[in-house]
Coordinates of C-alpha atoms in Angstrom, one line a residue:
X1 CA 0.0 0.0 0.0
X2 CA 1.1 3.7 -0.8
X3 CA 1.8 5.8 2.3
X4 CA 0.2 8.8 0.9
X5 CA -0.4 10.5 4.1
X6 CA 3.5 10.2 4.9
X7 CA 4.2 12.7 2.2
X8 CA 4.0 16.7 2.9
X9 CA 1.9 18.2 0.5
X10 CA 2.9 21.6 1.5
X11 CA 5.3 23.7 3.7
X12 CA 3.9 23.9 6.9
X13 CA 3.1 19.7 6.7
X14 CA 6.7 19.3 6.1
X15 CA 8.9 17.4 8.7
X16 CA 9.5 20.1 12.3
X17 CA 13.1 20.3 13.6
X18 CA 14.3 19.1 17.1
X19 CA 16.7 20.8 19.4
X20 CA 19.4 20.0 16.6
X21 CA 18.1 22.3 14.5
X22 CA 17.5 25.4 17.4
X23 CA 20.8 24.7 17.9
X24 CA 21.9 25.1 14.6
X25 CA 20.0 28.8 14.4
X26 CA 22.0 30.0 17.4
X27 CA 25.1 29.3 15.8
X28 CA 23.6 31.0 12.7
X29 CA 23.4 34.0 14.2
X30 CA 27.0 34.5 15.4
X31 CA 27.8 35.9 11.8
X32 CA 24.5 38.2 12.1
X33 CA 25.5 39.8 15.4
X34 CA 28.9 40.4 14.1
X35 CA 28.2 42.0 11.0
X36 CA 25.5 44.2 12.6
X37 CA 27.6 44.9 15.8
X38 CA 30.1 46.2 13.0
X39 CA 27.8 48.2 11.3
X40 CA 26.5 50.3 14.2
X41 CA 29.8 50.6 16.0
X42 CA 30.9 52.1 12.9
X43 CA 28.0 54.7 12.5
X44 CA 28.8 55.7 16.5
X45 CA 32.5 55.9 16.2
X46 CA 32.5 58.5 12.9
X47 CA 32.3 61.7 15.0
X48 CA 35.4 60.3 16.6
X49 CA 37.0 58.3 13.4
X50 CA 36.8 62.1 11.3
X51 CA 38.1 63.9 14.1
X52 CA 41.1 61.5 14.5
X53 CA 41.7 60.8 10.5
X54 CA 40.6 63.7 9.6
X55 CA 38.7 62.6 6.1
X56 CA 37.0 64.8 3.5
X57 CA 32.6 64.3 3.5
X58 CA 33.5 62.2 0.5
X59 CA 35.7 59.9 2.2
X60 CA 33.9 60.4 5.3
X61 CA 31.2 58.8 3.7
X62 CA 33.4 56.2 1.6
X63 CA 34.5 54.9 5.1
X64 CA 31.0 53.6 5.8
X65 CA 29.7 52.8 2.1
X66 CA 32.4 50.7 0.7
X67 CA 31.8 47.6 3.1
X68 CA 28.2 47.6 1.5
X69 CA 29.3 48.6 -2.2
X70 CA 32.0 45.6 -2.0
X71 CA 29.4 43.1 -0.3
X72 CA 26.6 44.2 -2.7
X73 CA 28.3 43.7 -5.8
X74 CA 29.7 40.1 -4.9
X75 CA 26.6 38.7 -2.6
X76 CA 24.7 37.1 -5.5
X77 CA 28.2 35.4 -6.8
X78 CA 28.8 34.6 -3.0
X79 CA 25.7 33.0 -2.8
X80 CA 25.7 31.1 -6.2
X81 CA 29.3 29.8 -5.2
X82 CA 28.0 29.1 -1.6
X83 CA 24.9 26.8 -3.6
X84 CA 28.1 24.9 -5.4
X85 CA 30.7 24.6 -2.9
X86 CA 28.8 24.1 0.5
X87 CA 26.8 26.8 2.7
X88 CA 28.6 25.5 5.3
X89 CA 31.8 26.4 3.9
X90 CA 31.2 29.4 2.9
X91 CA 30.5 30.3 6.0
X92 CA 33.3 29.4 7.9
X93 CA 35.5 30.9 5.0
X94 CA 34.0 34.2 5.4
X95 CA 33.8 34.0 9.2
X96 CA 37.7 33.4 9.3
X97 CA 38.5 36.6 6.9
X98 CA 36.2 39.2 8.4
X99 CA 37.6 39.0 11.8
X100 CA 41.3 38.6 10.0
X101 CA 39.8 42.2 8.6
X102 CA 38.7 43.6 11.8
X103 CA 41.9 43.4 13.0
X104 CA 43.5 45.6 9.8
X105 CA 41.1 47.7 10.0
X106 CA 41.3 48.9 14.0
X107 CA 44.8 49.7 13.6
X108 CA 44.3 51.7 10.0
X109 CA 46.5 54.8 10.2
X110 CA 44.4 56.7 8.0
X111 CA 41.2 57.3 6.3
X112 CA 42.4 55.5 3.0
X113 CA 43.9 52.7 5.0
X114 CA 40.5 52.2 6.8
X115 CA 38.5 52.1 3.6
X116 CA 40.7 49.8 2.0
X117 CA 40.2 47.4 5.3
X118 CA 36.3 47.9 5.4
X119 CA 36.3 46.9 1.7
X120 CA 37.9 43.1 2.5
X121 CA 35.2 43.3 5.0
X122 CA 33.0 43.5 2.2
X123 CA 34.7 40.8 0.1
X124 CA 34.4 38.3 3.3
X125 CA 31.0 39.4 4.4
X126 CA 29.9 38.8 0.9
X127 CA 30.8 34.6 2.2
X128 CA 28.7 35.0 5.3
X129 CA 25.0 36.9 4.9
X130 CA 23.9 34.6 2.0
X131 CA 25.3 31.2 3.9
X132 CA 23.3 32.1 7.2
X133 CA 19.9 32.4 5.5
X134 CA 20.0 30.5 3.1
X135 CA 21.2 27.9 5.7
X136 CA 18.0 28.3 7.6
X137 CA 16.1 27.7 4.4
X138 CA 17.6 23.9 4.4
X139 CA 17.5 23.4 8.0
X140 CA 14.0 24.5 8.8
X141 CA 11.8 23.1 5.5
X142 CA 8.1 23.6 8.1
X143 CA 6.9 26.7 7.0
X144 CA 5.3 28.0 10.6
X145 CA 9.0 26.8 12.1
X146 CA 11.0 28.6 9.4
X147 CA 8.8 31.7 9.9
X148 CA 9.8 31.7 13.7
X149 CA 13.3 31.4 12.5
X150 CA 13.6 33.8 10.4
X151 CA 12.4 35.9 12.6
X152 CA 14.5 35.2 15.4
X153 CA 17.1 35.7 12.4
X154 CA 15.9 39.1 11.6
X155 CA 16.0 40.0 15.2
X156 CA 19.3 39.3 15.6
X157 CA 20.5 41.8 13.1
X158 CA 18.6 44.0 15.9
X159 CA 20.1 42.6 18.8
X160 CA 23.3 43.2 17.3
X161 CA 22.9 46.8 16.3
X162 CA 21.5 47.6 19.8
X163 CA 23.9 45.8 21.2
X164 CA 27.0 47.7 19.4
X165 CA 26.1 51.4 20.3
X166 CA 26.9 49.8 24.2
X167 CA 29.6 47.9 23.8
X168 CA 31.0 50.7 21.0
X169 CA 30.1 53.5 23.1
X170 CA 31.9 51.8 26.4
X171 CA 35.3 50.9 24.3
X172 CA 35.3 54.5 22.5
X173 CA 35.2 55.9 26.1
X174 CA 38.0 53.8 27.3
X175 CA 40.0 53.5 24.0
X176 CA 41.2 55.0 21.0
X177 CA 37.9 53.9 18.1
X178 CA 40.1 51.2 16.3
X179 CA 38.9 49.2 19.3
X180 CA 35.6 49.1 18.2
X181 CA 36.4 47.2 15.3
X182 CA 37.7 44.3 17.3
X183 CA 34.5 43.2 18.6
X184 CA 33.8 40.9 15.6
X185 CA 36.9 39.1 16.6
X186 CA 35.7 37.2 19.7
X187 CA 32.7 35.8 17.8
X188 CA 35.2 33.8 15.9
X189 CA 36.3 31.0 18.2
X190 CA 32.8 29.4 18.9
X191 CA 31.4 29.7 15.5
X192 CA 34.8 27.8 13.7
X193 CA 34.0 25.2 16.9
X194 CA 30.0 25.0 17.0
X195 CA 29.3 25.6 13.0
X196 CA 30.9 22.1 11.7
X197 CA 29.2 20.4 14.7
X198 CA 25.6 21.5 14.8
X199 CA 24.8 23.2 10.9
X200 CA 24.9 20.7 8.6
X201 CA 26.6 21.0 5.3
X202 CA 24.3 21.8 2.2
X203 CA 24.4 22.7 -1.7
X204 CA 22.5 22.2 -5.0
X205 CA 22.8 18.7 -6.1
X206 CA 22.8 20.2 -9.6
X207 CA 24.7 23.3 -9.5
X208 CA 25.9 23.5 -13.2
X209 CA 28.7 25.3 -14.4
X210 CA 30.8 28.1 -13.1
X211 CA 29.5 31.0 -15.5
X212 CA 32.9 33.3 -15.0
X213 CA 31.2 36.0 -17.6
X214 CA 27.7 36.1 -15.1
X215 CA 29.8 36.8 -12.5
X216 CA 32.2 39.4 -13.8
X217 CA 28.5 40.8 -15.2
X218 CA 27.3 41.1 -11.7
X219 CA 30.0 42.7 -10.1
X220 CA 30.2 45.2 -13.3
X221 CA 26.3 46.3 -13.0
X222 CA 26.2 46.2 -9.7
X223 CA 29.0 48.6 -8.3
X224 CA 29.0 51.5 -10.8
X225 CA 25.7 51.8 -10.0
X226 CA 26.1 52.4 -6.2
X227 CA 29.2 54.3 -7.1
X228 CA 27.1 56.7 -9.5
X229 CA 24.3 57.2 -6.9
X230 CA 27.1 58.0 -4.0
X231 CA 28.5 60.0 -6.5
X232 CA 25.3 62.0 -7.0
X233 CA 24.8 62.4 -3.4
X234 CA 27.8 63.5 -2.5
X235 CA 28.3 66.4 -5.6
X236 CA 25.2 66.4 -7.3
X237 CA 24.5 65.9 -11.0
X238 CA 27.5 65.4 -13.4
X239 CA 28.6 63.7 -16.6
X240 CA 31.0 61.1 -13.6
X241 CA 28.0 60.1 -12.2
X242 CA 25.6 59.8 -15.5
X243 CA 28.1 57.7 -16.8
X244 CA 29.3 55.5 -14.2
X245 CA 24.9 54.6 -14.0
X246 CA 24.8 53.8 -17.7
X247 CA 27.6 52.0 -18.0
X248 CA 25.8 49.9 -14.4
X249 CA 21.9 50.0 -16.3
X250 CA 24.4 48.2 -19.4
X251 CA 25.9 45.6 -17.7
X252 CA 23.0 45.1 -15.6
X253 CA 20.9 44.5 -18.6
X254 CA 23.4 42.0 -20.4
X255 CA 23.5 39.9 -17.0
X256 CA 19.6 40.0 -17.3
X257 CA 19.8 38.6 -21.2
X258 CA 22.4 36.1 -20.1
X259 CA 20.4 34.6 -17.7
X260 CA 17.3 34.2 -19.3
X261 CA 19.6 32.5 -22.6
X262 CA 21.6 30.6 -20.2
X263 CA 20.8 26.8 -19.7
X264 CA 21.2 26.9 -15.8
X265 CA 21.3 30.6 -15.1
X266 CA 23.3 31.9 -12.0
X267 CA 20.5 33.8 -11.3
X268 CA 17.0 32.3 -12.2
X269 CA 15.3 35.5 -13.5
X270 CA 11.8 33.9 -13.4
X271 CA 12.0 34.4 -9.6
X272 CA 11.3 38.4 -10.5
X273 CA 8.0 37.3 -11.9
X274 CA 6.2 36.0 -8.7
X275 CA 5.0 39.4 -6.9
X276 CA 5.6 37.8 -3.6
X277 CA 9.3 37.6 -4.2
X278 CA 10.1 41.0 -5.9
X279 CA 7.7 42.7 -3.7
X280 CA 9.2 41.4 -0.9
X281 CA 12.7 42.3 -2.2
X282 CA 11.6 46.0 -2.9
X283 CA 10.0 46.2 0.6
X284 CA 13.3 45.0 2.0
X285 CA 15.2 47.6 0.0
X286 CA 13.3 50.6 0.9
X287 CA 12.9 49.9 4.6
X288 CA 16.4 49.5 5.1
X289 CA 17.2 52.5 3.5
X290 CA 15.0 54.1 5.7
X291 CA 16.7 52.7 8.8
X292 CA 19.9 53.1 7.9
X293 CA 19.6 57.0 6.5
X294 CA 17.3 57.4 10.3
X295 CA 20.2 56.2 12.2
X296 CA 23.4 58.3 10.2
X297 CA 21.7 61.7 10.9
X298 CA 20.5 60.9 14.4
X299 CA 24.0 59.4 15.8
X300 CA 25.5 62.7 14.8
X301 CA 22.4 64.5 15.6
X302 CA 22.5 63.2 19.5
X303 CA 26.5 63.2 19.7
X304 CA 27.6 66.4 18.1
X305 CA 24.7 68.7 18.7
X306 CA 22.7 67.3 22.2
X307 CA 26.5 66.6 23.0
X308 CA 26.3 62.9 24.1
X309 CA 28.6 60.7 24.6
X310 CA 28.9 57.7 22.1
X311 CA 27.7 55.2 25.1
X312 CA 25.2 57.6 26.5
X313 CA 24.2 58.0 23.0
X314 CA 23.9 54.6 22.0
X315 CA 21.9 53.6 25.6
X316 CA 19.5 56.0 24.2
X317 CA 19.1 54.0 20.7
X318 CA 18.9 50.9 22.3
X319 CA 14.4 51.1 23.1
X320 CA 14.3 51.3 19.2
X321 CA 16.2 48.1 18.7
X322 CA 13.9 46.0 21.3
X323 CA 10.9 47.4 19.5
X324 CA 12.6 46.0 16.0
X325 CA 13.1 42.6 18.0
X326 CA 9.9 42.7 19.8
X327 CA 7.6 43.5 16.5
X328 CA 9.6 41.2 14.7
X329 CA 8.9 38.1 16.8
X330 CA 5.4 39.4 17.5
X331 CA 4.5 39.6 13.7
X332 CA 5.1 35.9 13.0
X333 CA 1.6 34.3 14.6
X334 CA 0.0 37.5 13.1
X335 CA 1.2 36.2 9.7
X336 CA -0.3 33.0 9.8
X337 CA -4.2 35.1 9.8
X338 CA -3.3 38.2 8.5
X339 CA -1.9 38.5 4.5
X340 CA 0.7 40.2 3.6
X341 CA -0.2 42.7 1.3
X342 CA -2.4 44.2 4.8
X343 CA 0.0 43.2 7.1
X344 CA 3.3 44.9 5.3
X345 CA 1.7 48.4 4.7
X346 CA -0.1 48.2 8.7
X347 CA 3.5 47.8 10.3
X348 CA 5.0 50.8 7.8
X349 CA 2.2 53.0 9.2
X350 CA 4.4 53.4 12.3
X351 CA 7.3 53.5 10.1
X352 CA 5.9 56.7 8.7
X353 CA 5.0 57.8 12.4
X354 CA 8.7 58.1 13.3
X355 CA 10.0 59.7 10.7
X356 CA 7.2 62.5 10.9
X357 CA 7.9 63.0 14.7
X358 CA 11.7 63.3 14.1
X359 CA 11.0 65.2 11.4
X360 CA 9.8 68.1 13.8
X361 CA 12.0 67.3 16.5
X362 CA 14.7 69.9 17.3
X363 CA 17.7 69.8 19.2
X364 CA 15.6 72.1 21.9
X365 CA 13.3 69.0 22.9
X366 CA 16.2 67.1 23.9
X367 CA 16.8 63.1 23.4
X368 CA 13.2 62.4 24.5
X369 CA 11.2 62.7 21.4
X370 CA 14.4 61.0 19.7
X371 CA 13.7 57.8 21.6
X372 CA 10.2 57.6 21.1
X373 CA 10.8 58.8 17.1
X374 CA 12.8 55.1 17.1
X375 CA 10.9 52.8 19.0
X376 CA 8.0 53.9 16.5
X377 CA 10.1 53.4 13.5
X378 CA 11.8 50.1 14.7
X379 CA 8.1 48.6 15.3
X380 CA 7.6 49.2 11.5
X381 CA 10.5 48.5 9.9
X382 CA 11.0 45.0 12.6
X383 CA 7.9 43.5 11.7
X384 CA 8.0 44.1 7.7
X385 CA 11.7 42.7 7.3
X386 CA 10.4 39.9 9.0
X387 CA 7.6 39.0 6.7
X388 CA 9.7 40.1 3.3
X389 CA 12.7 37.9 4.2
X390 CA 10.1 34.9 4.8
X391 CA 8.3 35.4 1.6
X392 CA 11.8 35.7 -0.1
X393 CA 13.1 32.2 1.3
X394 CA 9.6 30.5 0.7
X395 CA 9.2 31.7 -2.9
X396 CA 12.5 30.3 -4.1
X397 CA 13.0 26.4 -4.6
X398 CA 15.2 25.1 -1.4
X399 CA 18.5 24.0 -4.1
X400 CA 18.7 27.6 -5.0
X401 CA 18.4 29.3 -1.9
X402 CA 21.7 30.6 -1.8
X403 CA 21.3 32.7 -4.6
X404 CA 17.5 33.7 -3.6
X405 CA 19.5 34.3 -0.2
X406 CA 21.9 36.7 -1.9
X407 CA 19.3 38.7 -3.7
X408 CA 17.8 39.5 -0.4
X409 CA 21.1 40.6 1.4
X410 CA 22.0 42.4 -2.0
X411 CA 18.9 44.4 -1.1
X412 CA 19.5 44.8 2.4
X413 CA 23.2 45.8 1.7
X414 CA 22.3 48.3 -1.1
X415 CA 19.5 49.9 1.2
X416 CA 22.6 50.3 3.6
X417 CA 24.2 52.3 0.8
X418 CA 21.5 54.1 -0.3
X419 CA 20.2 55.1 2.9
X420 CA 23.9 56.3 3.5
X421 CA 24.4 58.0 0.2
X422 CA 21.1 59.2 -0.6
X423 CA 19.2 60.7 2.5
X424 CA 22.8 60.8 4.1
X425 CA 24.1 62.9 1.1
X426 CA 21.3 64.9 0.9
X427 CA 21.4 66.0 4.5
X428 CA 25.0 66.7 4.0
X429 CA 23.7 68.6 0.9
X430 CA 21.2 70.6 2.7
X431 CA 23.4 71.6 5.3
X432 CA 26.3 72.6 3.0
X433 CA 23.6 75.2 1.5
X434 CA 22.0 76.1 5.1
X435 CA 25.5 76.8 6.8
X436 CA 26.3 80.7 6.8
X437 CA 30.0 80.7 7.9
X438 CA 29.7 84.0 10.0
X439 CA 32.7 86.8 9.3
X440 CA 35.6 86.6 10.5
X441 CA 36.2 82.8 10.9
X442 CA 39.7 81.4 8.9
X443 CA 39.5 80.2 5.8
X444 CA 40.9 76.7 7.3
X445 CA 38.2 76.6 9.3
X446 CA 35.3 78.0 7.2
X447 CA 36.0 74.7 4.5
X448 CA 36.3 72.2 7.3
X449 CA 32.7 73.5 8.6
X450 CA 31.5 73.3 5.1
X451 CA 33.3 69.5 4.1
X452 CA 30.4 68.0 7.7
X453 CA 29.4 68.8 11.2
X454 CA 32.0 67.0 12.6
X455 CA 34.2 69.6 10.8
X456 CA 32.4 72.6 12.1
X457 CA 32.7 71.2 15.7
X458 CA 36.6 70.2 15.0
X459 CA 36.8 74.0 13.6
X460 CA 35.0 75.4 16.5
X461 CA 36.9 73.5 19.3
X462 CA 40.2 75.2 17.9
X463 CA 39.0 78.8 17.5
X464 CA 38.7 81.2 20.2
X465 CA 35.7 80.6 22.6
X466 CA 33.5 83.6 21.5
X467 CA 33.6 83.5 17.5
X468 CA 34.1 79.3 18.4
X469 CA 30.0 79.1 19.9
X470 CA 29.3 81.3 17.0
X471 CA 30.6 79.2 14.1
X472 CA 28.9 76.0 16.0
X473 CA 25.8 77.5 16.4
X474 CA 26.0 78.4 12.9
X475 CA 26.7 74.7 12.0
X476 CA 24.0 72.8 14.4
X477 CA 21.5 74.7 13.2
X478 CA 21.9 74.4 9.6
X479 CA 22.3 70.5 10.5
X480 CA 19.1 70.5 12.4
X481 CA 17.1 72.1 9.3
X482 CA 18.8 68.9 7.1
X483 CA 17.3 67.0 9.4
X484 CA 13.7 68.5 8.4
X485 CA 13.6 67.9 5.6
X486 CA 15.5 64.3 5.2
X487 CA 12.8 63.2 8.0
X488 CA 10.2 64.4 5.2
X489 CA 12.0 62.3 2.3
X490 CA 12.6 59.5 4.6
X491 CA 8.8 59.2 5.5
X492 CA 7.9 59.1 2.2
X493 CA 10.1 56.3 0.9
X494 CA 8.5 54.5 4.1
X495 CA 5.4 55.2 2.3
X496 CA 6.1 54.2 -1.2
X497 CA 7.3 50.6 0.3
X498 CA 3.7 50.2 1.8
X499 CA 1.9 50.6 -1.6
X500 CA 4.5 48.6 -3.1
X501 CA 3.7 45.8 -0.5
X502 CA -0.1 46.5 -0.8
X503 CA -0.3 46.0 -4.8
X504 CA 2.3 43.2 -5.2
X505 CA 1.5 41.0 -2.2
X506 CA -1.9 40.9 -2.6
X507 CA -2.0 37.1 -3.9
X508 CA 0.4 36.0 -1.5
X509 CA -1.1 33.2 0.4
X510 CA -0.4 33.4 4.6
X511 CA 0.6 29.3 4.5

């Protein structure tokens, strides 16, 4: 007789994990808190990085954007490899070099040094995001198990950002700011020991050929794209940035035609097709970026001109963070009633909510309406990454999801960038044309006030008390009118990503 009822005729009847498996997601999420423990130290340490190495606003902004520029345009060949070679692998590979990078990059002696050492971060964390999530997609094949993980997945990305304005702040305060980049070492030693014990080794069974020319394709559309929208940012419109963008849309397209010739594509293009997985992967785009450009103006905005410390400053982050954790696990039995094309748009509403409140709060109402500004926008932006990165994982067929894993962290990364270059680049821009350098300041002075705020207060600090509070009052409050209206532009990319969610989600089953 036929066992019918032993087979799974969908997800959530698939086969549920033991402890094993639980197991497994803790040591997945290692890599996760080190990469986002390394991505908030870094946006806390800045006002002390620029003081010490002294960059330009361009290279002041290189320092944060070339991890993400080198991750995003080597994730999808990371993850196609990591389908090939072993998840597992990958893993530990990238693990090993991004601490080995860590290390180069505390001890950088100057701002090129440290860009050079954030972009080998890049090239090793390109090895790790798309291994831990697509990982999970093997591991955890129940649906309603693989939504809790996920989540818990998500969160830590949360935990680890909360958890590095604390342990940054506290190091900064004690030692000079390469420190901070040392925190990614220690997580090291238990993931090399627990990984080959407790995650078990996966890969396509039918991987194909190494496509050298898809890859090199990848890489080519991918980073002169970033580089033209930093570009644009940074110094507004130009025939540099116009044609760095083409030459991206170019390559971009000829990777697209190559796929969709190619017998087994690196990339399976018909995966752009299903609303529910390039919905999900816009959604997961804008609301980084969102996040991201919230959390470069405010770090400034609570260190330079409420005059915080980096640990007192990142304490005050930390509410925001639980709220992204707390929403994030809190969405998942929602999820199960409530469809996604409702659900996604609902969460954003707070989202939205934040931004607006920021958006009128001035450095006169203190740190206060700053908290509560992130708590709201963390509930939003906590509960929709959790659905988008589920509907990703779930809409890709479980031999590929390495590469469906990489498309996801290629959007995450370049939301880091954007959110970085664009509303990061524009408040730079709008402060540049707010800031009145008042008479009689040096010339020396007047173009480091002008180059970021971290300038102006550098400048200030070394001039004589009296025209000193004048140039800085000068500076903090062209900053704070930035800050305006980036809060304005930053709510309404929030509110594009919830009618994206709402049109192309709406036949996206919850099971």
């Amino acid at each position: 007789m036929t066992r019918t009822a032993s087979i799974p005729t969908t997800e959530t009847d698939a086969p549920r994990v033991g402890p094993r498996g639980w197991a497994a997601l803790v040591v997945l999420m290692l890599p996760v808190l080190l990469v986002s423990v390394d991505n908030t130290v870094l946006s806390f340490a800045l006002p002390e990085i620029s003081i010490a190495l002294a960059p330009t606003g361009a290279e002041q902004l290189w320092i944060i954007d070339v991890y993400p520029l080198v991750l995003a345009g080597l994730l999808v060949t990371m993850g196609t490899l990591g389908d090939r070679f072993g998840r597992r692998r990958m893993l530990l590979i990238g693990a090993t070099g991004f601490a080995a990078a860590s290390a180069l990059a505390a001890f950088a002696p100057s701002a090129a040094l440290l860009i050079a050492a954030r972009a080998l971060l890049g090239l090793f964390g390109a090895m790790l995001m798309p291994s831990t999530l697509s990982l999970l997609r093997s591991i955890f094949r129940n649906r309603d198990q693989r939504r809790l993980a996920i989540a818990v997945w998500a969160s830590a990305f949360s935990a680890g950002s909360a958890l590095g304005p604390i342990v940054g702040g506290f190091l900064l305060e004690h030692f000079a700011w390469g420190a901070v980049f040392l925190v990614a070492v220690p997580v090291l030693i238990p993931l090399l020991v627990a990984a080959p014990l407790l995650v078990p080794e996966s890969r396509d069974p039918n991987p194909g050929r190494i496509d050298l020319v898809s890859i090199v394709l990848s890489m080519a559309a991918m980073i002169p794209v970033v580089y033209a929208i930093k570009s644009l940012a940074v110094d507004g419109p130009s025939l540099s940035a116009g044609a760095w963008a083409l030459l991206g849309i170019v390559m971009g397209t000829l990777f697209v035609r190559r796929q969709l010739v190619a017998e087994v594509p690196m990339l399976d293009m018909a995966l752009f097709r299903r609303g529910s997985f390039s919905g999900a992967i816009l959604v997961n785009l804008l609301s980084v970026v969102a996040l991201v450009g919230f959390l470069y103006f405010v770090s400034q905005h609570l260190q330079l001109v409420l005059g915080l410390s980096p640990m007192t400053a990142g304490v005050a982050l930390v509410p925001g963070m639980l709220a992204m954790i707390v929403a994030g696990l809190s969405v998942v039995p929602i999820s199960r009633r409530v469809r996604p094309h409702v659900l996604v748009p609902a969460a954003l509403v707070f989202s939205v909510a934040g931004y607006l409140l920021v958006a009128f709060t001035t450095s006169d109402h203190g740190v206060a309406p700053l908290i509560v500004a992130f708590v709201v926008l963390g509930i939003g932006i906590g509960a929709a990454e959790t659905i988008s990165n589920e509907l990703i994982l779930s809409s890709a067929p479980a031999e590929k999801a390495g590469a469906a894993s990489a498309v996801s962290e290629t959007a995450y990364e370049l939301g880091a960038v954007l959110g970085t270059a664009v509303l990061g680049g524009l408040i730079t821009a709008f402060y540049r044309g707010a800031l009145v350098v008042p008479d009689g300041i040096p010339a020396e002075a007047a173009h480091a006030a002008k180059e970021t705020l971290a300038g102006a207060y550098t400048a200030a600090q070394d001039l004589p008390t009296e025209i000193g509070d004048v140039l800085w009052h000068a500076a903090s409050a062209a900053f704070g009118s930035g800050v305006l209206v980036t809060s304005l532009i930053g709510a309404a990319l929030v509110v594009l990503a919830g009618v994206i969610a709402a049109v192309t989600l709406r036949k996206t089953p919850t099971h």
